[in-house]
């Protein structure tokens, strides 16, 4: 009888425990995997820093510094904040968000916080500042229900500052000045002393042999590394356990010359971010497993991959292929992987999109050639010709196997600004120029990506000035820039040619200043019988026309007699004989023209 | 009371053995209110003159009862058992145990309240002065000192963790007959679930005062208490140093000082009377909690408003007893909102910017019982608890459902020795997912134990002292193992042993069953 009573009580307890909180977890207990993207060129990416977008859960505001002056500290944004503001994204016309790295980071280092997510310490645990797994799943579900995809920022190149080089082998991290020792006191020709250098065990300079131990008597072999043990700020031996082995790090110190490829690939990222030896197959296996697992746990739609130029190409060939295979086997296709190769140059950036590697990269060259020099500084628009010519050579021209099905050349991720560069309005404090640049962003070939806060006219300078909390804007939706972006995304959504169409430049010019066509960028796009012509005047001094000073008119792809309607103004133009078309565009104005029979009003 | 961390940091229950996240994510921070106390027998049993009851461990001696006598150590009891004089009472439990792997035996529990077979060291001593004056006016002055954690003979540390758990004076038959008044620092508590070391209903620590009035021929017992607590933590009190008007040393300025006020009321009805051999009781219980608005400094030089907060508890209990079989059963219900869901000595929020407890909820259902027949006896304890913390996130390791059930049958071998079998199961499920596995955070622990014991007072479930041998085997399922950090050996250990020898006693202690 006693046993029966026990069993009964046990059963009651189990049922009662299981009943109550299970309901709350019902929708997130599992995360079905599906392909949510048809064609990535249809998407509008919105890059947000999770810590800065919206604070929906004050319960995770640990160590949050509310001062607006301290942008290098945690501010409180989280996944709940994204859930709460999905309407905002939808109204802006966003169809994909790129969120900060989700994994556990070193919380603080030298007075700075790991709010950005690039100081990872445990690749299998979430950063609790942003929320928990269930909330993250719910956020992704909410986004998917609004047809908003979710792209995760990942890092394979390095971890946070999880260890120091014990250069003097005293078992603690030190910084000191070394040198000044007499070289040969008996020799009057000898230097008075050895050079004085600053040595930091946190982030020592590059040494091709590996960071060396040093004493007053000289070098004494490779410096051992020691992991920190500061669990209160997550500054602990990294995980999974393979990252607790010294041999999985390159241990050569930080990059000091960005032009030396060996340093770029093998050196620590400045700030003490420890470079992982990604040539090791066991590391590659772990990276594939860990990040594929996150996709399968969360139903993610893409990776934005950090610091790809600091990792050898062979890694990407291995990583990209196996991630795609694993995800495809689970039913996830069209998974976008695009990388960040900041400062690498066009050829190097494009090299990561060659067959077998990534689907796309951040189009940094364009950022400078077009958005900074043309829209920002009023440079000649003919630079775009050269840029596109280089693109045809430097970037992959065939879709990746099991990739997104689009040649990388046509799927580059275009951006006006991002978290690594000053905001457009900081460098060019002219909202009209920003609007002209945005017109190009949303009509050119590729995938547009807007950086959070651009829609609110944020104008921060270099990191961290460009990482303002979005809530300081009040999430206003009636601002000019917000409305302009919302309008452009709607137009892009309505006209497939603007998303998927072949791209043909119709007019650029070497002329600037008072020239009749100064600032003109004109291109048309054709997709399955649909046509769009875009004409932008990138300079702000006068109205320009699509003709040369000598009277040569622009030739477009539409046939003679076609009536084109400017979807922004309603103005109508008729294509002349042979496809000639002269259109005037006011300073920093834009025209997006479609055939009258395709015009959607 | 009753919150996760309240348990985890209570002095008599091993905080270090709860999973780390469980402590950290808990909703309270201060020392918990529950102290280790003897079980609360049914009123009839407590007041019955059953010789097996150990509460008169000190043999009364004749004395003058008409006036206070500071010299008297003991005096003869009054008609209702009241005695004048100095008294000493105590509760304690001490054990030494091995985990059979070369380490100390320690508990393997995952829930806030759990089977106590492998519980930790704790004891308290009560010094009490009782006097009877004219017109049947009586006074009781109680001082209870409690010790928790590891003791000197275990850790070699000559410092113990000491707390004053009672320091109050009570006057009975004050103003009118059957009215008692008290004031001071006091544990305020009702019946417990002995096997789970748990007071599911009234269990308050406060400095304040209260009254007790018995009516309807003592069938109705009304109790009120009001008190406050102001723990020394940044949620309740903040002191900052400033440059003094003169001299060198800084001057302390109290920036935040907001005590939490708790008012509690309980009405107990004994439909068949209090002093019957078979009886029943029904009680209703309520608490109100109030925390004033305040302001505190943040570390960044900013100031922060701490808004007014409040909470409540509503609860009830029904029970019955039968003296002949030393049988009783009590069924508890408790629902708390806001501050009422948190321990008055704790901080509701350990991290984050949540500042009011408005969203917090706690619901508890508890059951305790005992039945004895000849050489056999059976104890029962069980509870279910649903707790949701105050932050708006519905997914949270601090939002959980949990429960435990514990049965302890025993058989007497002769009059003073016996053997108990202890069977228990505890489980919890949080409204959260494990980040590494993606699975729901939940786990269960099954315990099987044997307790051969010797009781010099003879038969009876609640006779004490007990000298015991204790063996307990705890079996964690995979979910329970996953509650611990992977570096913790318990995350890799499915079976935990506890083999030890120990003692438990209580006698002449007033501070339970208020």
GROMACS .gro file of N, CA, C and O in nm, chain B residues 323-362:
model
  160
  924UNK      N    1  -0.605   1.186   1.804
  924UNK     CA    2  -0.497   1.165   1.899
  924UNK      C    3  -0.462   1.018   1.913
  924UNK      O    4  -0.346   0.980   1.926
  925UNK      N    5  -0.562   0.933   1.907
  925UNK     CA    6  -0.536   0.792   1.936
  925UNK      C    7  -0.433   0.732   1.842
  925UNK      O    8  -0.356   0.645   1.881
  926UNK      N    9  -0.432   0.777   1.719
  926UNK     CA   10  -0.332   0.726   1.624
  926UNK      C   11  -0.223   0.830   1.594
  926UNK      O   12  -0.149   0.816   1.499
  927UNK      N   13  -0.218   0.931   1.679
  927UNK     CA   14  -0.126   1.042   1.653
  927UNK      C   15  -0.135   1.083   1.506
  927UNK      O   16  -0.035   1.106   1.439
  928UNK      N   17  -0.257   1.086   1.460
  928UNK     CA   18  -0.279   1.110   1.317
  928UNK      C   19  -0.320   1.255   1.294
  928UNK      O   20  -0.390   1.315   1.376
  929UNK      N   21  -0.272   1.312   1.188
  929UNK     CA   22  -0.321   1.442   1.145
  929UNK      C   23  -0.298   1.456   0.996
  929UNK      O   24  -0.215   1.388   0.936
  930UNK      N   25  -0.373   1.546   0.939
  930UNK     CA   26  -0.351   1.582   0.800
  930UNK      C   27  -0.379   1.731   0.785
  930UNK      O   28  -0.472   1.784   0.847
  931UNK      N   29  -0.298   1.798   0.710
  931UNK     CA   30  -0.318   1.941   0.684
  931UNK      C   31  -0.303   1.966   0.535
  931UNK      O   32  -0.208   1.918   0.472
  932UNK      N   33  -0.397   2.039   0.482
  932UNK     CA   34  -0.391   2.078   0.341
  932UNK      C   35  -0.380   2.230   0.335
  932UNK      O   36  -0.461   2.301   0.395
  933UNK      N   37  -0.279   2.278   0.264
  933UNK     CA   38  -0.249   2.421   0.260
  933UNK      C   39  -0.272   2.476   0.120
  933UNK      O   40  -0.249   2.408   0.021
  934UNK      N   41  -0.313   2.600   0.118
  934UNK     CA   42  -0.319   2.672  -0.009
  934UNK      C   43  -0.269   2.813   0.015
  934UNK      O   44  -0.303   2.878   0.114
  935UNK      N   45  -0.192   2.861  -0.078
  935UNK     CA   46  -0.137   2.997  -0.064
  935UNK      C   47  -0.126   3.059  -0.201
  935UNK      O   48  -0.074   2.997  -0.296
  936UNK      N   49  -0.171   3.180  -0.213
  936UNK     CA   50  -0.153   3.255  -0.337
  936UNK      C   51  -0.099   3.392  -0.303
  936UNK      O   52  -0.154   3.462  -0.217
  937UNK      N   53   0.007   3.429  -0.369
  937UNK     CA   54   0.072   3.556  -0.339
  937UNK      C   55   0.091   3.635  -0.466
  937UNK      O   56   0.111   3.580  -0.574
  938UNK      N   57   0.085   3.765  -0.451
  938UNK     CA   58   0.109   3.855  -0.564
  938UNK      C   59   0.205   3.966  -0.521
  938UNK      O   60   0.208   4.005  -0.404
  939UNK      N   61   0.274   4.014  -0.618
  939UNK     CA   62   0.365   4.126  -0.591
  939UNK      C   63   0.466   4.093  -0.485
  939UNK      O   64   0.526   3.986  -0.485
  940UNK      N   65   0.485   4.186  -0.395
  940UNK     CA   66   0.583   4.166  -0.289
  940UNK      C   67   0.556   4.042  -0.207
  940UNK      O   68   0.648   3.982  -0.151
  941UNK      N   69   0.429   4.004  -0.198
  941UNK     CA   70   0.395   3.887  -0.119
  941UNK      C   71   0.458   3.759  -0.170
  941UNK      O   72   0.468   3.660  -0.097
  942UNK      N   73   0.502   3.762  -0.294
  942UNK     CA   74   0.566   3.643  -0.351
  942UNK      C   75   0.714   3.634  -0.313
  942UNK      O   76   0.782   3.540  -0.351
  943UNK      N   77   0.761   3.735  -0.242
  943UNK     CA   78   0.904   3.739  -0.209
  943UNK      C   79   0.925   3.748  -0.058
  943UNK      O   80   0.846   3.808   0.013
  944UNK      N   81   1.034   3.693  -0.018
  944UNK     CA   82   1.073   3.695   0.121
  944UNK      C   83   1.093   3.838   0.170
  944UNK      O   84   1.165   3.916   0.107
  945UNK      N   85   1.035   3.874   0.283
  945UNK     CA   86   1.053   4.011   0.333
  945UNK      C   87   1.199   4.045   0.362
  945UNK      O   88   1.233   4.163   0.368
  946UNK      N   89   1.282   3.948   0.380
  946UNK     CA   90   1.423   3.977   0.406
  946UNK      C   91   1.508   3.972   0.281
  946UNK      O   92   1.630   3.981   0.287
  947UNK      N   93   1.445   3.956   0.167
  947UNK     CA   94   1.521   3.942   0.044
  947UNK      C   95   1.503   4.059  -0.049
  947UNK      O   96   1.420   4.147  -0.027
  948UNK      N   97   1.584   4.059  -0.152
  948UNK     CA   98   1.571   4.157  -0.259
  948UNK      C   99   1.504   4.087  -0.377
  948UNK      O  100   1.552   3.985  -0.423
  949UNK      N  101   1.392   4.138  -0.421
  949UNK     CA  102   1.323   4.069  -0.530
  949UNK      C  103   1.406   4.056  -0.657
  949UNK      O  104   1.394   3.960  -0.729
  950UNK      N  105   1.492   4.154  -0.682
  950UNK     CA  106   1.563   4.155  -0.810
  950UNK      C  107   1.712   4.156  -0.786
  950UNK      O  108   1.764   4.246  -0.721
  951UNK      N  109   1.778   4.063  -0.841
  951UNK     CA  110   1.924   4.060  -0.825
  951UNK      C  111   1.993   4.124  -0.943
  951UNK      O  112   2.104   4.169  -0.934
  952UNK      N  113   1.929   4.123  -1.055
  952UNK     CA  114   1.987   4.186  -1.173
  952UNK      C  115   1.875   4.259  -1.246
  952UNK      O  116   1.757   4.238  -1.222
  953UNK      N  117   1.916   4.343  -1.335
  953UNK     CA  118   1.818   4.404  -1.423
  953UNK      C  119   1.755   4.530  -1.367
  953UNK      O  120   1.780   4.572  -1.255
  954UNK      N  121   1.672   4.590  -1.448
  954UNK     CA  122   1.613   4.717  -1.414
  954UNK      C  123   1.470   4.708  -1.369
  954UNK      O  124   1.401   4.809  -1.363
  955UNK      N  125   1.421   4.588  -1.339
  955UNK     CA  126   1.285   4.575  -1.288
  955UNK      C  127   1.281   4.634  -1.148
  955UNK      O  128   1.366   4.605  -1.065
  956UNK      N  129   1.181   4.716  -1.121
  956UNK     CA  130   1.181   4.786  -0.994
  956UNK      C  131   1.057   4.764  -0.910
  956UNK      O  132   1.053   4.803  -0.796
  957UNK      N  133   0.956   4.705  -0.968
  957UNK     CA  134   0.839   4.672  -0.887
  957UNK      C  135   0.805   4.526  -0.909
  957UNK      O  136   0.835   4.466  -1.012
  958UNK      N  137   0.738   4.471  -0.809
  958UNK     CA  138   0.707   4.328  -0.812
  958UNK      C  139   0.568   4.302  -0.865
  958UNK      O  140   0.517   4.191  -0.850
  959UNK      N  141   0.508   4.397  -0.926
  959UNK     CA  142   0.367   4.389  -0.964
  959UNK      C  143   0.334   4.260  -1.038
  959UNK      O  144   0.229   4.201  -1.018
  960UNK      N  145   0.422   4.215  -1.125
  960UNK     CA  146   0.390   4.098  -1.206
  960UNK      C  147   0.412   3.966  -1.133
  960UNK      O  148   0.373   3.861  -1.184
  961UNK      N  149   0.476   3.968  -1.019
  961UNK     CA  150   0.513   3.842  -0.953
  961UNK      C  151   0.390   3.769  -0.901
  961UNK      O  152   0.294   3.828  -0.852
  962UNK      N  153   0.394   3.638  -0.916
  962UNK     CA  154   0.286   3.552  -0.869
  962UNK      C  155   0.345   3.426  -0.805
  962UNK      O  156   0.445   3.374  -0.853
  963UNK      N  157   0.278   3.379  -0.704
  963UNK     CA  158   0.318   3.251  -0.646
  963UNK      C  159   0.195   3.179  -0.597
  963UNK      O  160   0.110   3.238  -0.528
   0.00000   0.00000   0.00000
